[in-house]
PDB file of C-alpha atoms in Angstrom:
ATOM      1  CA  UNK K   1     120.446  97.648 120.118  1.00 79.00           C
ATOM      2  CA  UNK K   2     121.655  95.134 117.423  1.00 86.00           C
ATOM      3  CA  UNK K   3     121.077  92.383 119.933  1.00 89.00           C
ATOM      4  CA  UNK K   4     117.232  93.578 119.881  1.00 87.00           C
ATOM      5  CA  UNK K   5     117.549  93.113 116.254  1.00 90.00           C
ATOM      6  CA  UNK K   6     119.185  89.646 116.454  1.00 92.00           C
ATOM      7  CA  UNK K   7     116.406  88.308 118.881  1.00 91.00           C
ATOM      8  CA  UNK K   8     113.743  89.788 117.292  1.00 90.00           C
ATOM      9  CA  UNK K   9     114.875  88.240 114.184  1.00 91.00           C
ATOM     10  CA  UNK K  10     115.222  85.017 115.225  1.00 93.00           C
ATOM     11  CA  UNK K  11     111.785  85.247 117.167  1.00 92.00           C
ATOM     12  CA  UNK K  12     110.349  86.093 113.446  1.00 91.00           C
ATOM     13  CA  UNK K  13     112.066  83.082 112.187  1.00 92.00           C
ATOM     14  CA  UNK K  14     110.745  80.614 114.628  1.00 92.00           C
ATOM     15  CA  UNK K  15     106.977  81.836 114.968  1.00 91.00           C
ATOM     16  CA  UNK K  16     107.171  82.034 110.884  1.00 90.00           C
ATOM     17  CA  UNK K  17     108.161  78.656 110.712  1.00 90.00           C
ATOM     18  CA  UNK K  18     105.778  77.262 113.327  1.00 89.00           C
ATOM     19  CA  UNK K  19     102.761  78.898 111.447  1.00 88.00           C
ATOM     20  CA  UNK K  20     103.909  77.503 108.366  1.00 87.00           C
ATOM     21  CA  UNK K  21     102.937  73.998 109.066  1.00 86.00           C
ATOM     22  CA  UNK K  22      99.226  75.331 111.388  1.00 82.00           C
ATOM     23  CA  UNK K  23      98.390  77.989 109.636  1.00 83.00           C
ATOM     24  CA  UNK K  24     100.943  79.247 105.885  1.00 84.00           C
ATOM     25  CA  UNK K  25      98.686  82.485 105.324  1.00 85.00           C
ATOM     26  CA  UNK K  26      99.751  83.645 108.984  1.00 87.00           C
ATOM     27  CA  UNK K  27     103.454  83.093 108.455  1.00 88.00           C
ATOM     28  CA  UNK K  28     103.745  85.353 105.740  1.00 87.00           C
ATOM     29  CA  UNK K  29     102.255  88.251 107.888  1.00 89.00           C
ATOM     30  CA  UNK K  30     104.342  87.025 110.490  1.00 90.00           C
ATOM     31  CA  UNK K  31     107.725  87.712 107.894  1.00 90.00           C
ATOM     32  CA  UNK K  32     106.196  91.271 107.201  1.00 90.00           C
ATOM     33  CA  UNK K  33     105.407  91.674 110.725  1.00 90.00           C
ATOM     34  CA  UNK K  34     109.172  90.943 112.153  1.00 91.00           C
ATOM     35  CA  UNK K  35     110.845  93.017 109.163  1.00 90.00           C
ATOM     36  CA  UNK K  36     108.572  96.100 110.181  1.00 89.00           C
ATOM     37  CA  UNK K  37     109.697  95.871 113.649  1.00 90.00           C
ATOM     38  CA  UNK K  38     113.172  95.712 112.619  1.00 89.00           C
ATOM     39  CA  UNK K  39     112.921  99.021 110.517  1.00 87.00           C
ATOM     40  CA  UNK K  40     110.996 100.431 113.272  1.00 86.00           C
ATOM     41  CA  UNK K  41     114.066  99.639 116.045  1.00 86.00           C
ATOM     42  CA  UNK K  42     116.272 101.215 113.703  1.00 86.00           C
ATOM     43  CA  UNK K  43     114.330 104.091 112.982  1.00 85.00           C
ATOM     44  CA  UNK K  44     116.086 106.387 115.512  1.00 84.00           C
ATOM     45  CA  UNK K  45     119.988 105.486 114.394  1.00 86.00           C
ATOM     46  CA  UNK K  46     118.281 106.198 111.051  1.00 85.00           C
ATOM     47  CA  UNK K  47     117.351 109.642 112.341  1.00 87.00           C
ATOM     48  CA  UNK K  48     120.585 111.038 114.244  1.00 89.00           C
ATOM     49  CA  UNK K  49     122.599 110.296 111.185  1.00 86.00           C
ATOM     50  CA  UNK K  50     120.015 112.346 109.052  1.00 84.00           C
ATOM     51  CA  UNK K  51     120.169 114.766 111.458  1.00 85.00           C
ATOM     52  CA  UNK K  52     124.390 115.312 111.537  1.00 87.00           C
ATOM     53  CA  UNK K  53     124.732 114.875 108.330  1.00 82.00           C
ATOM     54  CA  UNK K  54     122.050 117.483 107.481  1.00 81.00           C
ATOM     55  CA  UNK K  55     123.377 120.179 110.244  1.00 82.00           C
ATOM     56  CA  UNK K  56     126.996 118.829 107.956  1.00 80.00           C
ATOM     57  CA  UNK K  57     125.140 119.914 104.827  1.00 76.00           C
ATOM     58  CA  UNK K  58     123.733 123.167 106.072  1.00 75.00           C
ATOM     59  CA  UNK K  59     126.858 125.066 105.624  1.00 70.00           C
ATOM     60  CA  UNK K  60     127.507 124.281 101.969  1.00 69.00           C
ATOM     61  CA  UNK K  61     125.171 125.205  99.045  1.00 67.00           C
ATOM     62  CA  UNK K  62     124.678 121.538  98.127  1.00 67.00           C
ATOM     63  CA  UNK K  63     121.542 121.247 100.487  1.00 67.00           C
ATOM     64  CA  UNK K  64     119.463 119.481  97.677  1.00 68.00           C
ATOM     65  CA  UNK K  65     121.878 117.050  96.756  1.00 72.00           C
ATOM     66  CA  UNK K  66     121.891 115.688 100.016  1.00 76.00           C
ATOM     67  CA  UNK K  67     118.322 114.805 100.426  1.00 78.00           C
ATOM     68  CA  UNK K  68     118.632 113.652  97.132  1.00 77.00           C
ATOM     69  CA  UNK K  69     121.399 110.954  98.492  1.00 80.00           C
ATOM     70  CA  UNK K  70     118.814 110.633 101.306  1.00 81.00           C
ATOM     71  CA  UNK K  71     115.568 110.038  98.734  1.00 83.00           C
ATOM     72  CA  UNK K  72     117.902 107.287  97.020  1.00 84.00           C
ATOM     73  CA  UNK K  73     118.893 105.606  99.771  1.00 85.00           C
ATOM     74  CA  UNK K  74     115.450 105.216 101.270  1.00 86.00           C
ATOM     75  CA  UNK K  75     113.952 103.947  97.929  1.00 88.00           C
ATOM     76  CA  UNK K  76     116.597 101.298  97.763  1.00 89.00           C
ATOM     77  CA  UNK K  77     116.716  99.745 100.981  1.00 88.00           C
ATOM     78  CA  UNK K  78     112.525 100.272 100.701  1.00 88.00           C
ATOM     79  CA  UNK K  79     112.620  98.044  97.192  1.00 91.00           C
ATOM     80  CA  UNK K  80     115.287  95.955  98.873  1.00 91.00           C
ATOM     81  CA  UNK K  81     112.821  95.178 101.764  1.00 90.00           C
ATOM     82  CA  UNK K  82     109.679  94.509  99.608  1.00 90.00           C
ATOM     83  CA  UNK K  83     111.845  92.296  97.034  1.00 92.00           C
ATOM     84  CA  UNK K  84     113.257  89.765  99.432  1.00 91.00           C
ATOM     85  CA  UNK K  85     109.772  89.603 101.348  1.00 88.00           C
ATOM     86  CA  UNK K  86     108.420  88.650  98.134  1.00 91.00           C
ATOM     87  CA  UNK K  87     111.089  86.364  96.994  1.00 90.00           C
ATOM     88  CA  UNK K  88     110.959  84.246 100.692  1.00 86.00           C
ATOM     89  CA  UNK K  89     107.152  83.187  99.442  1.00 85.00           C
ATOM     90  CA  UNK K  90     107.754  82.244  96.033  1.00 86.00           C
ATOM     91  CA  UNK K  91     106.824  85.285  93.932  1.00 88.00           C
ATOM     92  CA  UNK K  92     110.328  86.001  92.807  1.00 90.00           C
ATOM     93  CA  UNK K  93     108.113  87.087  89.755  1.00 94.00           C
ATOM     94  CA  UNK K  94     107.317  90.006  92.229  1.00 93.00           C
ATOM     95  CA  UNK K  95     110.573  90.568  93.867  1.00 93.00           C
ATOM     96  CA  UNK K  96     111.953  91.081  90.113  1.00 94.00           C
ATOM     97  CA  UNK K  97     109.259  93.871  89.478  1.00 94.00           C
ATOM     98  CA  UNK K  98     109.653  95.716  92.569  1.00 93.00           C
ATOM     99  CA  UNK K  99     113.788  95.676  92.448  1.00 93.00           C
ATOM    100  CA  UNK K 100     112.852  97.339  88.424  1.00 95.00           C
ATOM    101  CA  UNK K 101     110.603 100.006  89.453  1.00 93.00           C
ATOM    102  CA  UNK K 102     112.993 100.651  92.470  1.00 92.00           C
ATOM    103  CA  UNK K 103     116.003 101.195  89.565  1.00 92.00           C
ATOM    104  CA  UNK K 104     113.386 103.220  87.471  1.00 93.00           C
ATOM    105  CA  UNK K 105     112.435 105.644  90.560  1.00 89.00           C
ATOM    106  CA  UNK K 106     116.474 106.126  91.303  1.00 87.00           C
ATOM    107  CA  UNK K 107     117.274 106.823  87.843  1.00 88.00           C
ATOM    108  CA  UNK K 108     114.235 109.492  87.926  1.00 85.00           C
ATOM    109  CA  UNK K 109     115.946 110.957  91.493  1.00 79.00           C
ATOM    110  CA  UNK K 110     119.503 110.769  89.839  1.00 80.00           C
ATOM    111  CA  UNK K 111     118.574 113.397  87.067  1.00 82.00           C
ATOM    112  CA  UNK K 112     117.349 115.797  89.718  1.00 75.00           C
ATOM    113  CA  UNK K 113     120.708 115.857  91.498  1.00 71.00           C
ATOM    114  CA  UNK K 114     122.830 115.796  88.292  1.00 80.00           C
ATOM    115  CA  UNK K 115     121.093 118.888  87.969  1.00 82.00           C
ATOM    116  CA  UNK K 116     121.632 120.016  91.135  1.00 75.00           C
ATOM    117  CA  UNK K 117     125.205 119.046  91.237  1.00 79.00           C
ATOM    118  CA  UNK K 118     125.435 121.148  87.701  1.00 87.00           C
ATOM    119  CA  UNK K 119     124.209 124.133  89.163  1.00 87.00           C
ATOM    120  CA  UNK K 120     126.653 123.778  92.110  1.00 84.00           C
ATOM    121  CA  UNK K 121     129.340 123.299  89.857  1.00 89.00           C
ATOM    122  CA  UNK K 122     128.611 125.741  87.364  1.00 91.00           C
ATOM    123  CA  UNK K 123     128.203 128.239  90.577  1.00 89.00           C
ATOM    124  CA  UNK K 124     132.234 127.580  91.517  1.00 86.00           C
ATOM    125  CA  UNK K 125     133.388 128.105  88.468  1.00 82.00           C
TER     126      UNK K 125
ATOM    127  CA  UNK D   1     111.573  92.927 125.367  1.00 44.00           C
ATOM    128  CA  UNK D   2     110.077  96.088 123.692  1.00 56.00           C
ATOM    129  CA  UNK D   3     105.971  96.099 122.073  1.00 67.00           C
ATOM    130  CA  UNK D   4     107.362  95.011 118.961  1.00 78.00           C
ATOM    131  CA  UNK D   5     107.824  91.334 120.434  1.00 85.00           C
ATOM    132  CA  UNK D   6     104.638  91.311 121.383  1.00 87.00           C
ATOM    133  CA  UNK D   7     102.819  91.905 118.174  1.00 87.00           C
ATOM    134  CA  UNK D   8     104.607  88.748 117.005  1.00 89.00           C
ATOM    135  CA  UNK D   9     103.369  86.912 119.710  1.00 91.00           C
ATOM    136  CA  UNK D  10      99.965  87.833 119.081  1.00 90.00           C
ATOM    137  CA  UNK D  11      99.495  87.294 115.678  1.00 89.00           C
ATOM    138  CA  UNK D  12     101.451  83.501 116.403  1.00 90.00           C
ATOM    139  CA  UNK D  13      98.520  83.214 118.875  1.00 91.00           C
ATOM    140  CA  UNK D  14      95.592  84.070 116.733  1.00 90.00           C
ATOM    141  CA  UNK D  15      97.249  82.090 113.658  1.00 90.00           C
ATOM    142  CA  UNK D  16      96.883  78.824 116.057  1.00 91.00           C
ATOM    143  CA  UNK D  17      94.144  79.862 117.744  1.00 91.00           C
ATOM    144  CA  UNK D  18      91.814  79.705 114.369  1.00 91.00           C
ATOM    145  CA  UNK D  19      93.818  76.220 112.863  1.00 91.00           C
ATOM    146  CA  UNK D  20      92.803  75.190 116.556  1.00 92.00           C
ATOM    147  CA  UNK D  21      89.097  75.921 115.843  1.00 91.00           C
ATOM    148  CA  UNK D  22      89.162  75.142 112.444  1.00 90.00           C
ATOM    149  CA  UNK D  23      89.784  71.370 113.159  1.00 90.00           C
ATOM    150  CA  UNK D  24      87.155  71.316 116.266  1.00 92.00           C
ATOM    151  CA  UNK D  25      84.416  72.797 113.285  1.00 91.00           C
ATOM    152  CA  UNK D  26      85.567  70.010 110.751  1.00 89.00           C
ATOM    153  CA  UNK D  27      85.602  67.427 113.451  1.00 91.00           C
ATOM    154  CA  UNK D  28      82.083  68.359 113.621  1.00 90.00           C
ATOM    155  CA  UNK D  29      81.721  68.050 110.275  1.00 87.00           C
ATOM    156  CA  UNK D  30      80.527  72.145 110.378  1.00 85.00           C
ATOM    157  CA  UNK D  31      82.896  72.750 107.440  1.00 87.00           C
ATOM    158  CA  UNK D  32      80.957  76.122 106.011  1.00 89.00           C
ATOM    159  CA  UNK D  33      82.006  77.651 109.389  1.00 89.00           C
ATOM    160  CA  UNK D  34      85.401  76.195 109.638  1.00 90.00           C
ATOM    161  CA  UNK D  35      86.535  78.266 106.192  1.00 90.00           C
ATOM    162  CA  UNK D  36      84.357  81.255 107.769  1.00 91.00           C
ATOM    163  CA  UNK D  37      86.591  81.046 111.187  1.00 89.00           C
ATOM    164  CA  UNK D  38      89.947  80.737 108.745  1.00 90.00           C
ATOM    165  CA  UNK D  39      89.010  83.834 106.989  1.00 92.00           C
ATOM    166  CA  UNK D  40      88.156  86.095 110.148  1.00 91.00           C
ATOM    167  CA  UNK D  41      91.141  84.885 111.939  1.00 89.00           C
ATOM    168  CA  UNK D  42      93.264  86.025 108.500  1.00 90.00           C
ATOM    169  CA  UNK D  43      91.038  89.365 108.485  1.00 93.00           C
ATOM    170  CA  UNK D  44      91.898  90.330 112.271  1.00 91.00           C
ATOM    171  CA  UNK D  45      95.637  89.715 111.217  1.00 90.00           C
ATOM    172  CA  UNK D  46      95.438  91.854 108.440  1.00 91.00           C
ATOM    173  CA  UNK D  47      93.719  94.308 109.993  1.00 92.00           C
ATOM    174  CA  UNK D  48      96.274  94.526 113.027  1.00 88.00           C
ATOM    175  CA  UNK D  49      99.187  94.684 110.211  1.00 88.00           C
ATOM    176  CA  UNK D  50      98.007  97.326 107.764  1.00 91.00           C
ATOM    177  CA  UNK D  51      97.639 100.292 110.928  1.00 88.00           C
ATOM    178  CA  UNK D  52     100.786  99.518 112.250  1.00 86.00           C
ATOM    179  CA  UNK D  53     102.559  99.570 108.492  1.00 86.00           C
ATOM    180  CA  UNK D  54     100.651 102.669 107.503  1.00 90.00           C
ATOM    181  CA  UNK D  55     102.287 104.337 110.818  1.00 88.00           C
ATOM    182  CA  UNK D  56     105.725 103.144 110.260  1.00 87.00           C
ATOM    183  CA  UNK D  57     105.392 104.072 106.288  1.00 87.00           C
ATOM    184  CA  UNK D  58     104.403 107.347 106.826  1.00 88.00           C
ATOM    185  CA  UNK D  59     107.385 108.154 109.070  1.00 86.00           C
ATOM    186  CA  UNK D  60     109.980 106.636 106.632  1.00 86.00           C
ATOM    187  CA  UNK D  61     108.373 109.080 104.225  1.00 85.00           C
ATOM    188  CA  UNK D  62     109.082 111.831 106.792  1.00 84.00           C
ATOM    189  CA  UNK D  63     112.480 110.746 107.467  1.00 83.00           C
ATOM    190  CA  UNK D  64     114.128 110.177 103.277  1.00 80.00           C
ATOM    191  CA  UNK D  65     111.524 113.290 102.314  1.00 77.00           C
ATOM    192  CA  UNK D  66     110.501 110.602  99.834  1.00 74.00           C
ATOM    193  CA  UNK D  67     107.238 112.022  98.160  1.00 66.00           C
TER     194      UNK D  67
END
């Protein structure tokens, strides 16, 4: 699975930098193109570990805290992805905006499961 | 080698394809249509790219509940 990954990266790489020279419009799609694919390869790992960790979850009364973790996660490797597409042509301008609304967004999630983890506390006690 | 290979393929063919025809226009000095060609090969790329991306956004939403 990986080696998919590896190829398909490298495939990216070399049809990127081949349309850079014909055609440097193309190439960006190209970038975009190859890290979609990646995410998309990876979906399904993505989705068994969602999966056991929620059936891990279920028991306990921390349920929202956990898709909480989830939301955070996906919003930073989502900012992380847009960012470094951005900063590979140039708009690092970009890259810095995205990676700051990406922070802003967390911060927002983070309040919701202080709360939550509050409640849980306050609950044991 | 799974669809996804593929796609890249494709859009490295249609990027060459229109730099291809782009310098057979300006060789015939038909510049107008030579920017033309440029701009529907970019729009059929874009085109191809913003489906699949919707798709794949839409189930990362699913998937970290992010609304």
């Amino acid at each position: 699975m990986i080696l998919k990954v590896i190829v398909l990266a490298l495939i990216g790489t070399l049809v990127a930098g081949l349309l850079k020279q014909v055609k440097p419009e193309i190439s960006i799609v190209a970038v975009i193109v190859t890290g979609l694919i990646i995410i998309w390869t990876i979906l399904g790992e993505i989705v068994t570990i969602k999966t056991t960790f929620s059936k891990l979850f279920e028991s306990s009364n921390v349920e929202g805290i956990f898709s909480a973790v989830m939301k955070i996660v996906g919003i930073g490797y989502l900012t992380e992805y847009a960012s470094s597409v951005c900063e590979d042509y140039g708009t690092s301008s970009l890259a810095k905006k995205v990676q700051l609304a990406g922070k802003v967004c967390i911060f927002a999630m983070s309040t919701s499961a202080v709360t939550t983890i509050m409640s849980a506390i306050t609950k044991l006690v | 080698m799974s669809d996804g290979v593929e796609i890249i393929f494709k859009i490295a063919g249609i990027g060459i394809l229109t730099a291809v025809i782009n310098n057979i226009l300006e060789k015939s000095d038909k510049k107008e249509i030579a920017t033309l060609t440029t701009i529907a090969g970019l729009l059929i790329v874009f085109a191809m790219v913003v489906s699949m991306m919707s798709g794949l956004f839409k189930e990362l939403k699913t998937i970290f509940n992010l609304y």
